[in-house]
Amino acid sequence: EADIYQTPRYLVIGTGKKITLECSQTMGHDKMYWYQQDPGMELHLIHYSYGVNSTEKGDLSSESTVSRIRTEHFPLTLESARPSHTSQYLCASSDLSGSTDTQYFGPGTRLTVL
Amino acid sequence: AQTVTQSQPEMSVQEAETVTLSCTYDTSESDYYLFWYKQPPSRQMILVIRQEAYKQQNATENRFSVNFQKAAKSFSLKISDSQLGDAAMYFCAYRASYDKVIFGPGTSLSVIP
């Protein structure tokens, strides 16, 4: 079944640790996105990609980095986690060839940095 | 710059009643797309309904319909016969052709049994 997956769903980690949030989609979509969302608040775009080897920074400045080596995989990495990184991170994908560009979202990773 | 505004941070509705969520946007584009997404508590965000700006007819999906007023740059969502499962955050979103999607701040909808 075509879907979009995120792991881990919940992560509690200490300050200074390096973490990678995983995102994979089986829909063959070209575009993928990472959003940061505090509980009950709006989404902030932090990274996006149009396809393999394409990555762009979003509207919200972020200390994270992303890579897009395979179409289906778009991991997000924090080299040194800080308490200010505590938030929910949502991954999404969309079909670049489709005119409406409907986004399909993963379940999210809730990150807590102590 | 394009912006999306949702002026109602919180709304509530009695079960089986109708509720309307407001959304306004600012753009100089003539060709664009508008969306309503639903994010239930601790669950995945999903698309509720979408509207192409070039279509004058308002989109409908079962109990969900929109009132699209292009001149006024307004895109409200009407939920008829509200159900407990409709309780969620609702985000209005805008996209110009082949550009990033811009989300509004969201409206938290509660459904009262």
Coordinates of C-alpha atoms in Angstrom, one line a residue:
Chain A
E1 CA 0.0 0.0 0.0
A2 CA 1.4 3.4 -1.0
D3 CA 2.1 5.5 2.0
I4 CA 4.6 7.8 3.8
Y5 CA 6.4 6.7 6.9
Q6 CA 8.4 8.4 9.6
T7 CA 10.6 6.9 12.2
P8 CA 10.9 7.2 15.1
R9 CA 7.5 8.4 16.1
Y10 CA 8.8 9.7 19.5
L11 CA 12.3 10.5 20.5
V12 CA 13.7 11.9 23.8
I13 CA 17.4 12.7 23.6
G14 CA 20.0 14.7 25.5
T15 CA 21.6 18.0 24.4
G16 CA 24.5 17.7 22.0
K17 CA 23.5 14.4 20.5
K18 CA 23.4 13.8 16.7
I19 CA 20.0 12.6 15.5
T20 CA 18.5 11.6 12.1
L21 CA 14.8 11.6 11.5
E22 CA 13.8 9.2 8.8
C23 CA 11.1 9.7 6.2
S24 CA 10.2 7.3 3.4
Q25 CA 7.4 7.3 0.8
T26 CA 6.3 4.5 -1.5
M27 CA 4.2 6.7 -3.8
G28 CA 7.0 7.6 -6.2
H29 CA 6.5 11.3 -5.5
D30 CA 9.2 13.7 -6.7
K31 CA 8.7 16.4 -4.1
M32 CA 9.3 15.9 -0.4
Y33 CA 9.1 18.4 2.5
W34 CA 10.0 18.7 6.1
Y35 CA 7.8 20.9 8.4
Q36 CA 8.3 21.9 12.0
Q37 CA 5.2 22.2 14.1
D38 CA 4.8 23.0 17.7
P39 CA 1.6 21.4 19.3
G40 CA -1.6 23.0 18.0
M41 CA 0.4 25.6 16.0
E42 CA 1.0 26.3 12.4
L43 CA 3.4 24.5 10.1
H44 CA 6.8 26.0 9.2
L45 CA 8.5 24.7 6.1
I46 CA 12.2 24.0 6.9
H47 CA 13.4 21.9 3.9
Y48 CA 12.1 20.7 0.6
S49 CA 13.3 18.7 -2.4
Y50 CA 12.2 18.5 -6.0
G51 CA 13.9 15.2 -6.6
V52 CA 17.1 13.3 -6.3
N53 CA 20.1 15.5 -5.4
S54 CA 17.8 18.5 -5.0
T55 CA 17.5 20.2 -1.6
E56 CA 16.3 23.6 -0.7
K57 CA 15.9 25.5 2.6
G58 CA 12.4 26.5 3.5
D59 CA 10.9 29.6 5.1
L60 CA 12.0 28.9 8.7
S61 CA 15.7 29.0 9.4
S62 CA 16.8 25.6 10.8
E63 CA 20.1 24.1 12.0
S64 CA 19.1 20.8 10.5
T65 CA 20.3 19.4 7.2
V66 CA 18.7 17.0 4.7
S67 CA 19.7 14.8 1.8
R68 CA 17.9 13.2 -1.1
I69 CA 20.0 10.3 -2.5
R70 CA 17.0 8.2 -3.4
T71 CA 13.6 9.3 -4.6
E72 CA 11.8 7.5 -1.7
H73 CA 14.0 8.7 1.1
F74 CA 14.4 12.2 2.7
P75 CA 16.2 12.0 6.1
L76 CA 16.6 15.1 8.3
T77 CA 19.7 15.4 10.5
L78 CA 20.5 17.5 13.5
E79 CA 24.3 17.4 14.2
S80 CA 23.9 18.7 17.8
A81 CA 20.5 18.7 19.3
R82 CA 19.4 21.5 21.7
P83 CA 16.3 22.0 23.8
S84 CA 15.1 24.7 21.3
H85 CA 14.8 21.8 18.7
T86 CA 12.0 20.3 20.8
S87 CA 9.0 20.1 18.4
Q88 CA 7.1 17.9 16.1
Y89 CA 8.6 17.3 12.7
L90 CA 6.3 16.4 9.8
C91 CA 7.4 14.9 6.5
A92 CA 5.3 15.2 3.4
S93 CA 5.4 14.3 -0.3
S94 CA 3.6 15.4 -3.5
D95 CA 3.6 14.5 -7.1
L96 CA 5.5 17.1 -9.1
S97 CA 3.7 16.1 -12.3
G98 CA 0.3 16.7 -10.8
S99 CA -1.1 20.1 -11.2
T100 CA -2.7 20.4 -7.8
D101 CA 0.3 19.3 -5.8
T102 CA -1.7 17.7 -3.0
Q103 CA 0.6 16.9 -0.1
Y104 CA 0.5 13.6 1.7
F105 CA 1.8 13.7 5.3
G106 CA 3.6 11.2 7.5
P107 CA 2.5 10.6 11.1
G108 CA 5.2 12.9 12.4
T109 CA 8.2 12.6 14.8
R110 CA 7.7 14.2 18.2
L111 CA 11.2 15.2 19.4
T112 CA 12.1 16.2 22.9
V113 CA 15.6 17.4 23.7
L114 CA 16.5 17.5 27.4
Chain B
A1 CA 4.3 37.9 -0.6
Q2 CA 1.4 35.4 -0.3
T3 CA -0.1 35.0 3.1
V4 CA -2.9 32.8 4.5
T5 CA -5.0 34.0 7.4
Q6 CA -7.4 32.0 9.6
S7 CA -9.0 34.5 12.0
Q8 CA -10.6 31.8 14.3
P9 CA -8.1 30.1 16.5
E10 CA -10.8 27.9 18.0
M11 CA -14.3 27.0 17.1
S12 CA -16.9 24.6 18.5
V13 CA -20.0 23.0 17.1
Q14 CA -22.8 20.8 18.4
E15 CA -22.9 17.3 17.0
A16 CA -25.1 17.2 13.8
E17 CA -25.0 21.0 13.4
T18 CA -23.2 23.0 10.7
V19 CA -20.0 25.0 11.2
T20 CA -18.1 27.3 8.9
L21 CA -14.3 27.9 9.2
S22 CA -12.9 31.1 7.7
C23 CA -9.9 31.6 5.6
T24 CA -8.6 34.6 3.6
Y25 CA -5.4 34.8 1.6
D26 CA -3.4 37.5 -0.2
T27 CA -1.9 37.0 -3.6
S28 CA -1.4 38.8 -6.9
E29 CA -1.6 35.5 -8.9
S30 CA -4.6 34.6 -11.0
D31 CA -3.9 30.9 -11.2
Y32 CA -3.6 29.0 -7.9
Y33 CA -4.9 26.2 -5.7
L34 CA -6.5 26.3 -2.3
F35 CA -6.7 23.4 0.2
W36 CA -8.2 22.5 3.5
Y37 CA -6.2 20.0 5.5
K38 CA -7.4 18.2 8.7
Q39 CA -5.1 17.2 11.5
P40 CA -6.9 15.0 14.2
P41 CA -5.2 14.8 17.6
S42 CA -2.1 12.6 17.4
R43 CA -3.0 11.5 13.9
Q44 CA -1.8 12.1 10.3
M45 CA -2.7 15.3 8.5
I46 CA -5.0 14.6 5.5
L47 CA -6.5 16.5 2.7
V48 CA -10.2 17.4 3.2
I49 CA -10.9 19.4 0.0
R50 CA -9.2 21.4 -2.7
Q51 CA -10.2 24.1 -5.1
E52 CA -8.7 25.3 -8.4
A53 CA -8.9 29.1 -8.7
Y54 CA -10.0 28.9 -12.3
K55 CA -13.1 26.9 -11.4
Q56 CA -16.1 29.0 -10.4
Q57 CA -18.0 26.1 -9.0
N58 CA -17.4 25.5 -5.3
A59 CA -15.8 22.1 -4.5
T60 CA -17.8 19.6 -2.4
E61 CA -16.8 16.3 -0.7
N62 CA -19.6 14.6 1.0
R63 CA -20.3 16.7 4.2
F64 CA -17.6 19.2 3.4
S65 CA -18.0 22.1 1.0
V66 CA -16.3 25.4 0.4
N67 CA -17.4 28.9 -0.4
F68 CA -14.7 30.3 -2.7
Q69 CA -14.9 34.0 -3.3
K70 CA -12.0 34.8 -5.7
A71 CA -12.5 38.6 -5.7
A72 CA -12.7 38.7 -2.0
K73 CA -9.8 36.2 -1.6
S74 CA -11.9 34.2 0.7
F75 CA -12.1 30.4 1.0
S76 CA -14.3 29.2 3.8
L77 CA -15.0 25.5 4.8
K78 CA -18.5 24.4 5.7
I79 CA -18.9 21.2 7.6
S80 CA -22.5 19.9 7.6
D81 CA -24.0 17.3 10.0
S82 CA -20.9 17.6 12.3
Q83 CA -19.6 14.3 13.8
L84 CA -17.3 13.6 16.7
G85 CA -14.6 12.5 14.3
D86 CA -14.5 16.0 12.8
A87 CA -12.8 17.3 15.9
A88 CA -9.3 18.4 14.7
M89 CA -7.1 21.2 13.7
Y90 CA -8.0 22.5 10.3
F91 CA -5.4 24.3 8.1
C92 CA -6.2 26.4 5.1
A93 CA -3.4 26.3 2.5
Y94 CA -2.6 28.1 -0.8
R95 CA -0.3 27.2 -3.7
A96 CA 0.6 29.2 -6.8
S97 CA 1.6 27.2 -9.8
Y98 CA 4.6 25.0 -9.1
D99 CA 5.4 27.0 -5.9
K100 CA 5.6 26.1 -2.2
V101 CA 2.4 25.5 -0.3
I102 CA 1.7 28.2 2.3
F103 CA -0.3 27.1 5.4
G104 CA -2.5 29.3 7.6
P105 CA -2.2 29.2 11.4
G106 CA -5.0 26.7 11.8
T107 CA -8.4 26.5 13.5
S108 CA -9.0 24.1 16.3
L109 CA -12.5 22.6 16.0
S110 CA -14.3 21.0 18.9
V111 CA -17.4 18.9 18.5
I112 CA -19.8 18.9 21.4
P113 CA -21.9 15.7 21.9

